[in-house]
Coordinates of C-alpha atoms in Angstrom, one line a residue:
Chain A
M1 CA 25.4 18.5 22.9
I2 CA 26.6 16.0 20.4
K3 CA 28.4 17.8 17.5
V4 CA 27.3 16.5 14.1
V5 CA 28.4 17.3 10.6
I6 CA 25.9 16.4 7.8
I7 CA 27.4 15.7 4.4
G8 CA 24.9 16.2 1.5
S9 CA 22.0 18.3 0.4
G10 CA 19.4 15.8 -1.0
N11 CA 16.1 14.7 0.6
V12 CA 17.7 12.5 3.3
A13 CA 20.3 15.2 4.3
Q14 CA 17.6 17.9 4.4
H15 CA 15.2 15.9 6.5
L16 CA 18.0 14.9 8.9
I17 CA 19.0 18.6 9.3
K18 CA 15.4 19.6 10.0
A19 CA 15.0 16.8 12.6
F20 CA 18.3 17.5 14.4
I21 CA 17.7 21.2 14.6
K22 CA 14.4 20.5 16.5
S23 CA 16.3 18.2 18.9
N24 CA 18.0 19.7 22.0
K25 CA 20.7 17.0 22.1
I26 CA 22.3 17.5 18.7
D27 CA 24.2 20.5 17.4
V28 CA 24.6 20.5 13.6
I29 CA 27.8 22.4 13.6
Q30 CA 28.2 22.2 9.9
A31 CA 26.7 20.9 6.7
Y32 CA 28.6 20.2 3.5
A33 CA 27.0 20.8 0.1
R34 CA 28.5 21.2 -3.3
K35 CA 26.0 24.0 -3.9
R36 CA 25.8 26.0 -0.6
E37 CA 22.5 27.6 -1.7
S38 CA 20.7 24.3 -1.6
L39 CA 20.8 24.2 2.2
K40 CA 20.6 27.9 3.2
H41 CA 16.8 27.7 3.8
L42 CA 17.5 25.2 6.6
I43 CA 20.7 26.3 8.3
D44 CA 22.8 29.4 8.8
V45 CA 24.9 29.9 5.7
E46 CA 28.0 30.4 7.8
R47 CA 27.7 26.7 8.8
I48 CA 27.5 25.5 5.2
T49 CA 30.8 24.6 3.4
D50 CA 31.5 23.3 -0.1
N51 CA 35.1 22.5 0.7
T52 CA 36.2 19.2 2.3
Y53 CA 39.3 20.9 3.7
K54 CA 37.1 23.2 5.8
L55 CA 35.3 20.4 7.5
L56 CA 35.2 21.0 11.3
E57 CA 36.0 18.5 14.0
A58 CA 32.8 16.8 15.3
D59 CA 31.6 13.8 17.2
L60 CA 29.9 12.3 14.2
Y61 CA 29.9 12.8 10.4
I62 CA 26.8 11.6 8.6
I63 CA 27.3 11.1 4.8
A64 CA 23.9 11.4 3.2
I65 CA 24.8 11.4 -0.5
S66 CA 24.2 9.1 -3.4
D67 CA 25.4 5.5 -3.0
Q68 CA 28.0 5.7 -5.7
A69 CA 29.6 8.8 -4.2
I70 CA 30.0 7.5 -0.6
E71 CA 33.2 5.6 -1.0
Q72 CA 35.1 8.4 -2.7
F73 CA 33.8 11.1 -0.3
A74 CA 34.8 9.1 2.8
T75 CA 38.5 9.2 1.7
Q76 CA 38.3 13.0 1.4
I77 CA 37.4 13.6 5.1
P78 CA 40.6 15.3 6.5
F79 CA 40.6 13.5 9.8
Q80 CA 41.5 10.2 11.4
N81 CA 39.8 8.0 13.9
K82 CA 36.5 10.0 13.7
L83 CA 33.1 8.3 13.6
I84 CA 31.9 8.4 10.0
V85 CA 28.5 6.9 9.0
H86 CA 26.5 6.6 5.8
T87 CA 22.7 6.6 5.5
S88 CA 22.4 4.1 2.7
G89 CA 20.2 1.0 2.8
S90 CA 22.1 -0.8 0.1
M91 CA 25.8 -0.1 0.9
P92 CA 27.7 -2.2 3.4
I93 CA 29.5 -0.6 6.3
G94 CA 32.9 -1.6 4.6
V95 CA 32.4 1.0 1.9
L96 CA 33.7 3.6 4.3
D97 CA 37.4 4.4 4.6
N98 CA 39.6 2.5 7.0
K99 CA 41.3 5.6 8.5
N100 CA 38.1 6.4 10.4
R101 CA 35.7 4.5 12.6
K102 CA 32.7 3.3 10.6
G103 CA 29.0 3.0 11.1
V104 CA 25.6 3.1 9.4
F105 CA 22.7 5.4 10.2
Y106 CA 19.9 4.3 7.9
P107 CA 16.5 6.0 8.3
L108 CA 14.0 3.6 6.7
Q109 CA 11.6 5.9 4.9
T110 CA 10.7 7.3 1.5
F111 CA 11.6 11.0 1.5
S112 CA 10.0 13.3 -1.1
K113 CA 10.8 17.0 -1.4
N114 CA 7.1 17.9 -1.6
K115 CA 5.8 16.0 1.4
E116 CA 6.6 16.4 5.1
V117 CA 7.3 13.3 7.1
D118 CA 7.0 12.7 10.8
F119 CA 10.5 11.8 11.7
S120 CA 9.5 10.6 15.2
I121 CA 7.9 7.4 13.8
I122 CA 10.7 6.6 11.3
P123 CA 12.7 3.5 12.2
I124 CA 16.5 4.2 12.1
C125 CA 18.7 1.1 11.6
L126 CA 22.1 1.4 13.2
E127 CA 25.4 -0.4 12.7
A128 CA 28.8 0.3 14.4
Q129 CA 32.1 -1.5 14.9
N130 CA 32.2 -1.2 18.7
T131 CA 29.8 -0.6 21.7
D132 CA 30.9 3.0 22.3
D133 CA 30.2 4.0 18.7
Y134 CA 26.9 2.1 18.7
Q135 CA 25.8 4.0 21.9
L136 CA 26.6 7.3 20.4
L137 CA 24.6 6.5 17.3
E138 CA 21.8 5.3 19.4
E139 CA 21.8 8.5 21.4
V140 CA 21.7 10.6 18.1
A141 CA 18.9 8.4 16.7
Q142 CA 16.8 8.5 19.8
S143 CA 16.9 12.3 19.7
V144 CA 14.7 12.2 16.6
T145 CA 12.8 8.9 16.7
T146 CA 11.5 6.2 19.2
K147 CA 12.2 3.4 16.8
V148 CA 15.9 2.4 16.8
Y149 CA 17.1 -1.0 15.6
P150 CA 20.6 -2.7 15.6
I151 CA 20.8 -4.0 12.0
D152 CA 23.9 -5.6 10.5
S153 CA 24.8 -5.1 6.8
Q154 CA 23.2 -8.4 5.7
Q155 CA 19.9 -7.6 7.5
R156 CA 20.0 -4.0 6.1
K157 CA 20.3 -5.5 2.6
A158 CA 17.2 -7.6 3.3
I159 CA 15.4 -4.5 4.5
H160 CA 16.4 -2.6 1.4
V161 CA 15.2 -5.3 -0.9
T162 CA 12.0 -5.6 1.1
A163 CA 11.5 -1.8 0.8
V164 CA 11.7 -2.1 -3.0
F165 CA 8.8 -4.6 -2.9
V166 CA 6.6 -2.8 -0.4
N167 CA 7.3 0.7 -1.5
N168 CA 8.7 1.1 -5.1
F169 CA 6.8 -1.9 -6.5
V170 CA 3.6 -1.1 -4.6
N171 CA 3.8 2.5 -5.9
H172 CA 4.1 1.1 -9.5
L173 CA 1.0 -1.0 -8.9
Y174 CA -0.8 2.2 -8.0
Q175 CA 0.6 3.7 -11.2
I176 CA -1.0 0.8 -13.2
G177 CA -4.2 1.4 -11.3
V178 CA -4.1 5.1 -12.4
D179 CA -3.5 4.1 -16.0
I180 CA -6.4 1.6 -16.0
C181 CA -8.8 4.2 -14.4
E182 CA -7.8 6.9 -16.9
E183 CA -8.3 4.6 -19.8
N184 CA -11.8 3.8 -18.5
K185 CA -12.8 7.3 -17.3
V186 CA -13.0 6.3 -13.6
P187 CA -11.8 8.8 -11.0
F188 CA -8.8 7.1 -9.2
E189 CA -9.9 8.6 -5.9
I190 CA -12.6 5.9 -5.7
L191 CA -9.7 3.5 -4.9
H192 CA -8.2 5.7 -2.1
P193 CA -10.1 4.1 0.8
L194 CA -9.2 0.6 -0.5
I195 CA -5.5 1.5 -0.7
A196 CA -5.6 3.0 2.8
E197 CA -7.4 -0.1 4.2
T198 CA -5.0 -2.5 2.4
A199 CA -2.0 -0.8 4.0
D200 CA -3.7 -0.5 7.4
K201 CA -4.7 -4.2 7.5
I202 CA -1.0 -5.3 7.3
M203 CA -0.3 -3.5 10.6
T204 CA -2.5 -6.0 12.5
L205 CA -3.1 -9.0 10.2
L206 CA -0.6 -11.4 8.5
P207 CA -0.6 -11.0 4.7
D208 CA -2.0 -14.5 4.5
E209 CA -5.0 -13.5 6.6
A210 CA -5.5 -10.3 4.6
Q211 CA -5.2 -11.8 1.2
T212 CA -8.5 -11.8 -0.9
G213 CA -9.4 -11.7 -4.6
P214 CA -9.7 -14.0 -7.6
A215 CA -6.2 -15.5 -7.3
K216 CA -6.7 -16.4 -3.7
R217 CA -10.1 -18.0 -4.5
G218 CA -8.7 -19.7 -7.6
D219 CA -11.4 -18.0 -9.6
T220 CA -10.0 -18.7 -13.1
Q221 CA -13.1 -17.3 -14.8
I222 CA -12.6 -13.8 -13.3
I223 CA -8.8 -14.1 -13.9
N224 CA -9.3 -14.8 -17.6
E225 CA -11.9 -11.9 -17.8
H226 CA -9.4 -9.5 -16.2
L227 CA -6.6 -10.6 -18.6
H228 CA -9.0 -10.1 -21.5
F229 CA -10.0 -6.7 -20.2
L230 CA -6.4 -5.4 -19.8
S231 CA -5.1 -3.5 -22.8
K232 CA -1.4 -3.3 -22.1
D233 CA 1.0 -6.2 -22.4
N234 CA 3.0 -5.2 -19.3
Q235 CA -0.3 -5.1 -17.3
K236 CA -1.2 -8.5 -18.5
E237 CA 2.2 -9.9 -17.7
I238 CA 2.3 -8.4 -14.2
Y239 CA -1.3 -9.7 -13.6
K240 CA -0.3 -13.2 -14.7
I241 CA 2.9 -13.5 -12.7
L242 CA 1.4 -12.1 -9.4
T243 CA -1.7 -14.2 -9.8
K244 CA 0.5 -17.3 -10.2
S245 CA 2.6 -16.3 -7.2
I246 CA -0.5 -15.9 -5.0
I247 CA -1.8 -19.3 -6.1
D248 CA 1.5 -21.0 -5.6
H249 CA 1.9 -19.4 -2.2
G250 CA -1.5 -20.6 -1.2
K251 CA -0.5 -24.2 -2.0
K252 CA 2.4 -24.0 0.4
L253 CA 0.2 -23.1 3.4
Chain B
M1 CA -38.2 4.1 6.0
I2 CA -37.0 2.2 2.9
K3 CA -37.6 -1.5 3.3
V4 CA -34.6 -3.6 2.3
V5 CA -34.0 -7.3 2.2
I6 CA -30.4 -8.5 2.3
I7 CA -29.6 -11.8 0.6
G8 CA -26.4 -13.5 1.9
S9 CA -24.4 -14.1 5.0
G10 CA -20.8 -13.4 4.0
N11 CA -18.6 -10.4 4.8
V12 CA -20.3 -8.0 2.5
A13 CA -23.8 -9.0 3.6
Q14 CA -22.9 -8.7 7.3
H15 CA -21.2 -5.3 7.0
L16 CA -24.2 -4.0 5.0
I17 CA -26.6 -5.3 7.7
K18 CA -24.6 -3.6 10.4
A19 CA -24.3 -0.3 8.5
F20 CA -28.1 -0.2 7.6
I21 CA -29.1 -1.0 11.2
K22 CA -27.3 2.1 12.4
S23 CA -29.0 4.2 9.7
N24 CA -32.4 5.7 10.5
K25 CA -33.6 5.7 6.9
I26 CA -33.3 2.0 6.2
D27 CA -35.4 -0.9 7.6
V28 CA -33.7 -4.3 7.1
I29 CA -37.1 -6.1 7.2
Q30 CA -35.5 -9.4 6.3
A31 CA -32.2 -11.3 5.6
Y32 CA -31.8 -14.5 3.7
A33 CA -29.2 -17.0 4.7
R34 CA -28.9 -20.7 3.9
K35 CA -27.7 -21.1 7.5
R36 CA -29.9 -18.9 9.6
E37 CA -27.5 -19.1 12.6
S38 CA -24.8 -17.2 10.6
L39 CA -26.7 -13.9 10.9
K40 CA -28.4 -14.2 14.3
H41 CA -25.7 -12.2 16.1
L42 CA -26.7 -9.2 13.8
I43 CA -30.4 -9.3 13.4
D44 CA -33.5 -10.7 15.1
V45 CA -33.8 -14.3 14.2
E46 CA -37.4 -13.9 13.3
R47 CA -36.2 -11.7 10.4
I48 CA -33.9 -14.3 9.0
T49 CA -35.2 -16.8 6.4
D50 CA -33.6 -19.7 4.6
N51 CA -36.5 -20.1 2.2
T52 CA -36.9 -18.0 -0.9
Y53 CA -40.6 -18.6 -0.9
K54 CA -40.8 -16.7 2.4
L55 CA -39.1 -13.6 1.1
L56 CA -41.1 -10.5 2.0
E57 CA -42.2 -7.6 -0.2
A58 CA -39.6 -4.8 0.0
D59 CA -38.5 -1.7 -1.8
L60 CA -35.1 -3.1 -2.5
Y61 CA -33.4 -6.6 -2.6
I62 CA -29.6 -6.6 -2.2
I63 CA -28.0 -9.8 -3.4
A64 CA -24.6 -10.1 -1.6
I65 CA -23.6 -13.6 -2.4
S66 CA -20.7 -15.2 -4.4
D67 CA -20.5 -14.0 -8.0
Q68 CA -21.3 -17.5 -9.4
A69 CA -24.5 -17.8 -7.4
I70 CA -26.1 -14.4 -8.3
E71 CA -27.7 -15.3 -11.6
Q72 CA -29.3 -18.5 -10.3
F73 CA -30.6 -16.8 -7.1
A74 CA -32.1 -13.9 -8.9
T75 CA -34.4 -16.2 -10.8
Q76 CA -35.7 -17.6 -7.5
I77 CA -37.0 -14.3 -6.1
P78 CA -40.8 -14.9 -6.1
F79 CA -41.7 -11.4 -7.3
Q80 CA -41.9 -9.3 -10.4
N81 CA -41.0 -5.7 -11.2
K82 CA -39.1 -5.3 -7.9
L83 CA -35.8 -3.6 -7.7
I84 CA -33.1 -6.2 -7.3
V85 CA -29.4 -5.3 -7.1
H86 CA -26.2 -7.2 -6.7
T87 CA -23.0 -6.1 -4.9
S88 CA -20.4 -7.6 -7.2
G89 CA -17.5 -5.6 -8.7
S90 CA -17.1 -8.1 -11.5
M91 CA -20.6 -9.1 -12.7
P92 CA -22.5 -6.9 -15.2
I93 CA -26.0 -5.6 -14.4
G94 CA -27.4 -8.0 -17.0
V95 CA -26.7 -11.1 -14.9
L96 CA -29.9 -10.3 -13.0
D97 CA -33.2 -11.8 -14.1
N98 CA -35.4 -9.8 -16.6
K99 CA -38.6 -10.2 -14.6
N100 CA -37.4 -7.6 -12.1
R101 CA -35.8 -4.1 -12.3
K102 CA -32.0 -4.4 -12.1
G103 CA -29.3 -2.5 -10.4
V104 CA -25.9 -2.7 -8.9
F105 CA -24.8 -1.6 -5.4
Y106 CA -21.1 -2.2 -5.2
P107 CA -19.3 -1.1 -2.0
L108 CA -15.6 -0.8 -3.0
Q109 CA -13.7 -2.1 0.0
T110 CA -12.0 -5.2 1.2
F111 CA -14.0 -6.8 4.0
S112 CA -12.4 -9.1 6.5
K113 CA -14.3 -10.9 9.3
N114 CA -11.6 -10.0 11.8
K115 CA -11.4 -6.2 11.1
E116 CA -14.0 -3.5 11.5
V117 CA -14.3 -1.0 8.7
D118 CA -15.7 2.5 8.8
F119 CA -18.5 2.3 6.3
S120 CA -18.9 6.1 6.1
I121 CA -15.8 6.5 4.0
I122 CA -16.4 3.5 1.7
P123 CA -17.3 4.5 -1.9
I124 CA -20.4 2.8 -3.2
C125 CA -20.7 2.5 -7.0
L126 CA -24.3 2.5 -8.2
E127 CA -25.9 1.5 -11.5
A128 CA -29.6 1.3 -12.4
Q129 CA -31.8 1.2 -15.5
N130 CA -33.9 4.3 -14.8
T131 CA -33.7 7.5 -12.8
D132 CA -36.2 6.6 -10.2
D133 CA -34.3 3.4 -9.3
Y134 CA -31.0 5.2 -9.3
Q135 CA -32.4 7.8 -6.9
L136 CA -33.6 5.1 -4.5
L137 CA -30.2 3.4 -4.6
E138 CA -28.6 6.8 -4.0
E139 CA -30.8 7.4 -1.0
V140 CA -29.9 4.0 0.4
A141 CA -26.2 4.4 -0.3
Q142 CA -26.1 8.0 1.2
S143 CA -27.6 6.6 4.4
V144 CA -24.3 4.8 5.1
T145 CA -21.6 6.7 3.2
T146 CA -20.8 10.1 1.8
K147 CA -19.1 8.7 -1.3
V148 CA -21.6 7.6 -3.9
Y149 CA -20.6 7.3 -7.6
P150 CA -22.7 6.5 -10.7
I151 CA -20.6 3.7 -12.4
D152 CA -21.7 1.7 -15.4
S153 CA -20.8 -2.0 -15.9
Q154 CA -17.7 -1.3 -18.0
Q155 CA -16.3 1.3 -15.5
R156 CA -17.1 -1.1 -12.7
K157 CA -15.0 -3.8 -14.4
A158 CA -12.1 -1.3 -14.7
I159 CA -12.5 -0.6 -10.9
H160 CA -12.5 -4.3 -10.1
V161 CA -9.4 -5.0 -12.1
T162 CA -7.7 -1.9 -10.6
A163 CA -8.7 -3.1 -7.1
V164 CA -6.9 -6.4 -7.8
F165 CA -3.7 -4.4 -8.6
V166 CA -3.9 -2.0 -5.7
N167 CA -5.2 -4.4 -3.1
N168 CA -4.7 -8.1 -3.8
F169 CA -1.4 -7.7 -5.6
V170 CA -0.1 -5.0 -3.2
N171 CA -1.0 -7.4 -0.3
H172 CA 1.0 -10.2 -2.0
L173 CA 4.0 -7.8 -2.3
Y174 CA 3.7 -7.4 1.5
Q175 CA 3.7 -11.2 1.7
I176 CA 6.9 -11.4 -0.2
G177 CA 8.3 -8.7 2.1
V178 CA 7.4 -10.8 5.2
D179 CA 9.0 -13.8 3.6
I180 CA 12.3 -12.0 2.9
C181 CA 12.4 -10.5 6.4
E182 CA 11.7 -13.9 8.0
E183 CA 14.5 -15.5 6.0
N184 CA 16.9 -12.7 7.2
K185 CA 15.7 -12.4 10.8
V186 CA 14.4 -8.9 10.4
P187 CA 11.3 -7.9 12.3
F188 CA 8.8 -6.9 9.5
E189 CA 7.4 -4.1 11.7
I190 CA 10.4 -2.0 10.7
L191 CA 8.7 -1.7 7.3
H192 CA 5.3 -0.6 8.7
P193 CA 6.0 3.2 8.6
L194 CA 7.3 2.9 5.0
I195 CA 4.1 1.0 4.0
A196 CA 1.9 3.6 5.6
E197 CA 3.8 6.4 4.0
T198 CA 3.7 4.8 0.6
A199 CA -0.1 4.5 0.8
D200 CA -0.5 8.0 2.2
K201 CA 1.6 9.6 -0.5
I202 CA -0.7 8.4 -3.2
M203 CA -3.6 10.4 -1.7
T204 CA -1.8 13.6 -2.6
L205 CA 0.9 12.9 -5.2
L206 CA 0.7 11.2 -8.6
P207 CA 2.4 7.8 -8.7
D208 CA 5.0 9.3 -11.0
E209 CA 5.9 11.9 -8.5
A210 CA 6.0 9.4 -5.7
Q211 CA 8.1 6.8 -7.5
T212 CA 11.6 6.3 -6.1
G213 CA 14.1 3.4 -6.0
P214 CA 16.7 1.7 -8.1
A215 CA 14.4 1.0 -11.1
K216 CA 13.3 4.7 -11.3
R217 CA 17.0 5.8 -11.1
G218 CA 18.0 3.1 -13.6
D219 CA 20.5 1.8 -11.0
T220 CA 21.5 -1.5 -12.7
Q221 CA 24.2 -2.3 -10.1
I222 CA 21.7 -2.3 -7.2
I223 CA 19.1 -4.1 -9.3
N224 CA 21.6 -6.9 -10.0
E225 CA 22.6 -7.0 -6.4
H226 CA 19.0 -7.4 -5.3
L227 CA 18.4 -10.1 -7.9
H228 CA 21.4 -12.0 -6.6
F229 CA 20.3 -11.5 -3.0
L230 CA 16.8 -12.9 -3.6
S231 CA 16.6 -16.7 -2.9
K232 CA 13.2 -17.6 -4.5
D233 CA 12.5 -17.8 -8.2
N234 CA 9.1 -16.2 -8.0
Q235 CA 10.6 -13.3 -6.1
K236 CA 13.3 -12.8 -8.7
E237 CA 10.8 -13.0 -11.5
I238 CA 8.4 -10.5 -9.9
Y239 CA 11.4 -8.2 -9.2
K240 CA 12.5 -8.3 -12.8
I241 CA 9.1 -7.8 -14.4
L242 CA 8.1 -4.8 -12.1
T243 CA 11.6 -3.2 -12.5
K244 CA 11.2 -3.5 -16.3
S245 CA 7.7 -2.0 -16.2
I246 CA 8.9 1.0 -14.0
I247 CA 11.8 1.6 -16.4
D248 CA 9.6 1.4 -19.5
H249 CA 7.0 3.6 -17.9
G250 CA 9.7 6.2 -17.2
K251 CA 10.6 6.2 -20.9
K252 CA 7.1 7.1 -21.9
L253 CA 7.0 10.3 -19.7

């Protein structure tokens, strides 16, 4: 079994621990959490430490803590020449300390405490500094998912920015939809099938092929009616700018 | 059987004809298309007309043509006191001609020629001017879907505007994602599970609960890095305005 230590107790750390425990290739020999109670529902409390000096020797250390804390934590690992990876979409591999071998193990998904995810369909983006380390990371990743990609730090940054558009910003557009519906006494659930279909379409069609609506048609009458209908300035502004971007994109085709 | 005439040959008309033909309560006695060939793969060519004077007497006429053409077409129906409805999300009931009874039969979905949809989960929003007409529309709608809602013209406008945000604009954010990935040689399919999960979350969580990312965390360092990373002005502008809107929305909670 590959011996792994998980650093962190947040959503990513918890989902990783759960996924590795189900795998028969990975032994999570230890987890580090500043508050040991935060992980005891997942792993034997004897295996949880809050002290970096008590970290055990392992084949792989996965640092799944907030971006800002990674650099500092990496210097506190009391070993040399071990394989240490972080799980951040936005940090380069170089943020890790030079005394150890470096890598990135970035599961591309949005993790919420209140919602289970199927880890087996989550893409994991890997980066390492040599072939042996990459192969170890690949083996660990393949123990929990079928989708493993070699991704360098520049590509990972592109993925992270893209994720902001297709996840964070998309969710905010849902938020605006909820706000408009509440204001007009419409149950938002009416929009659920449209939301599902919009996401489903993009799995098989190019966004160009899937694009519909007044901006795509250049229907300025409807666009003006919608702008008049919207009551909030931020809604109007977002409507204008996305409409313009759709129109301009259409011109480039 | 309820006798229905479908006016139009576009995506909505075609999907309605297909759904009604499967139902055992609805008889599509006739379809009107300017080009009769456009419907002959769906319905017996004898039942297709391109001449408004040849329209047959029916219980219900469903006008599924472009918004701008509805008003003009309604005046050409050679009957009085018949129930005539349109299928538009953006037109009020009053756009229909006074000589007939008016209604709206608005299926809320994005229809593409190249993708089948499961009509049975599509919400249909109904409006009529009296109870009898509403009940007839309800019977017709229930013959193809389980999701039928009474929605007045003001609510329908809210739904249509919301649909622009959660469908058209969301799809454009996918477009931007594809553009960023292409530019950085990343296969966009890596983002597919994230897109699916983002849409799936909103079925059970409020958008506030589902919101994650640098804007939600107020992480100005990452926000600035992303703005620096983006190469296109429209991408930067959309990033800025949606980030600001997420931050401002968070302050209101």
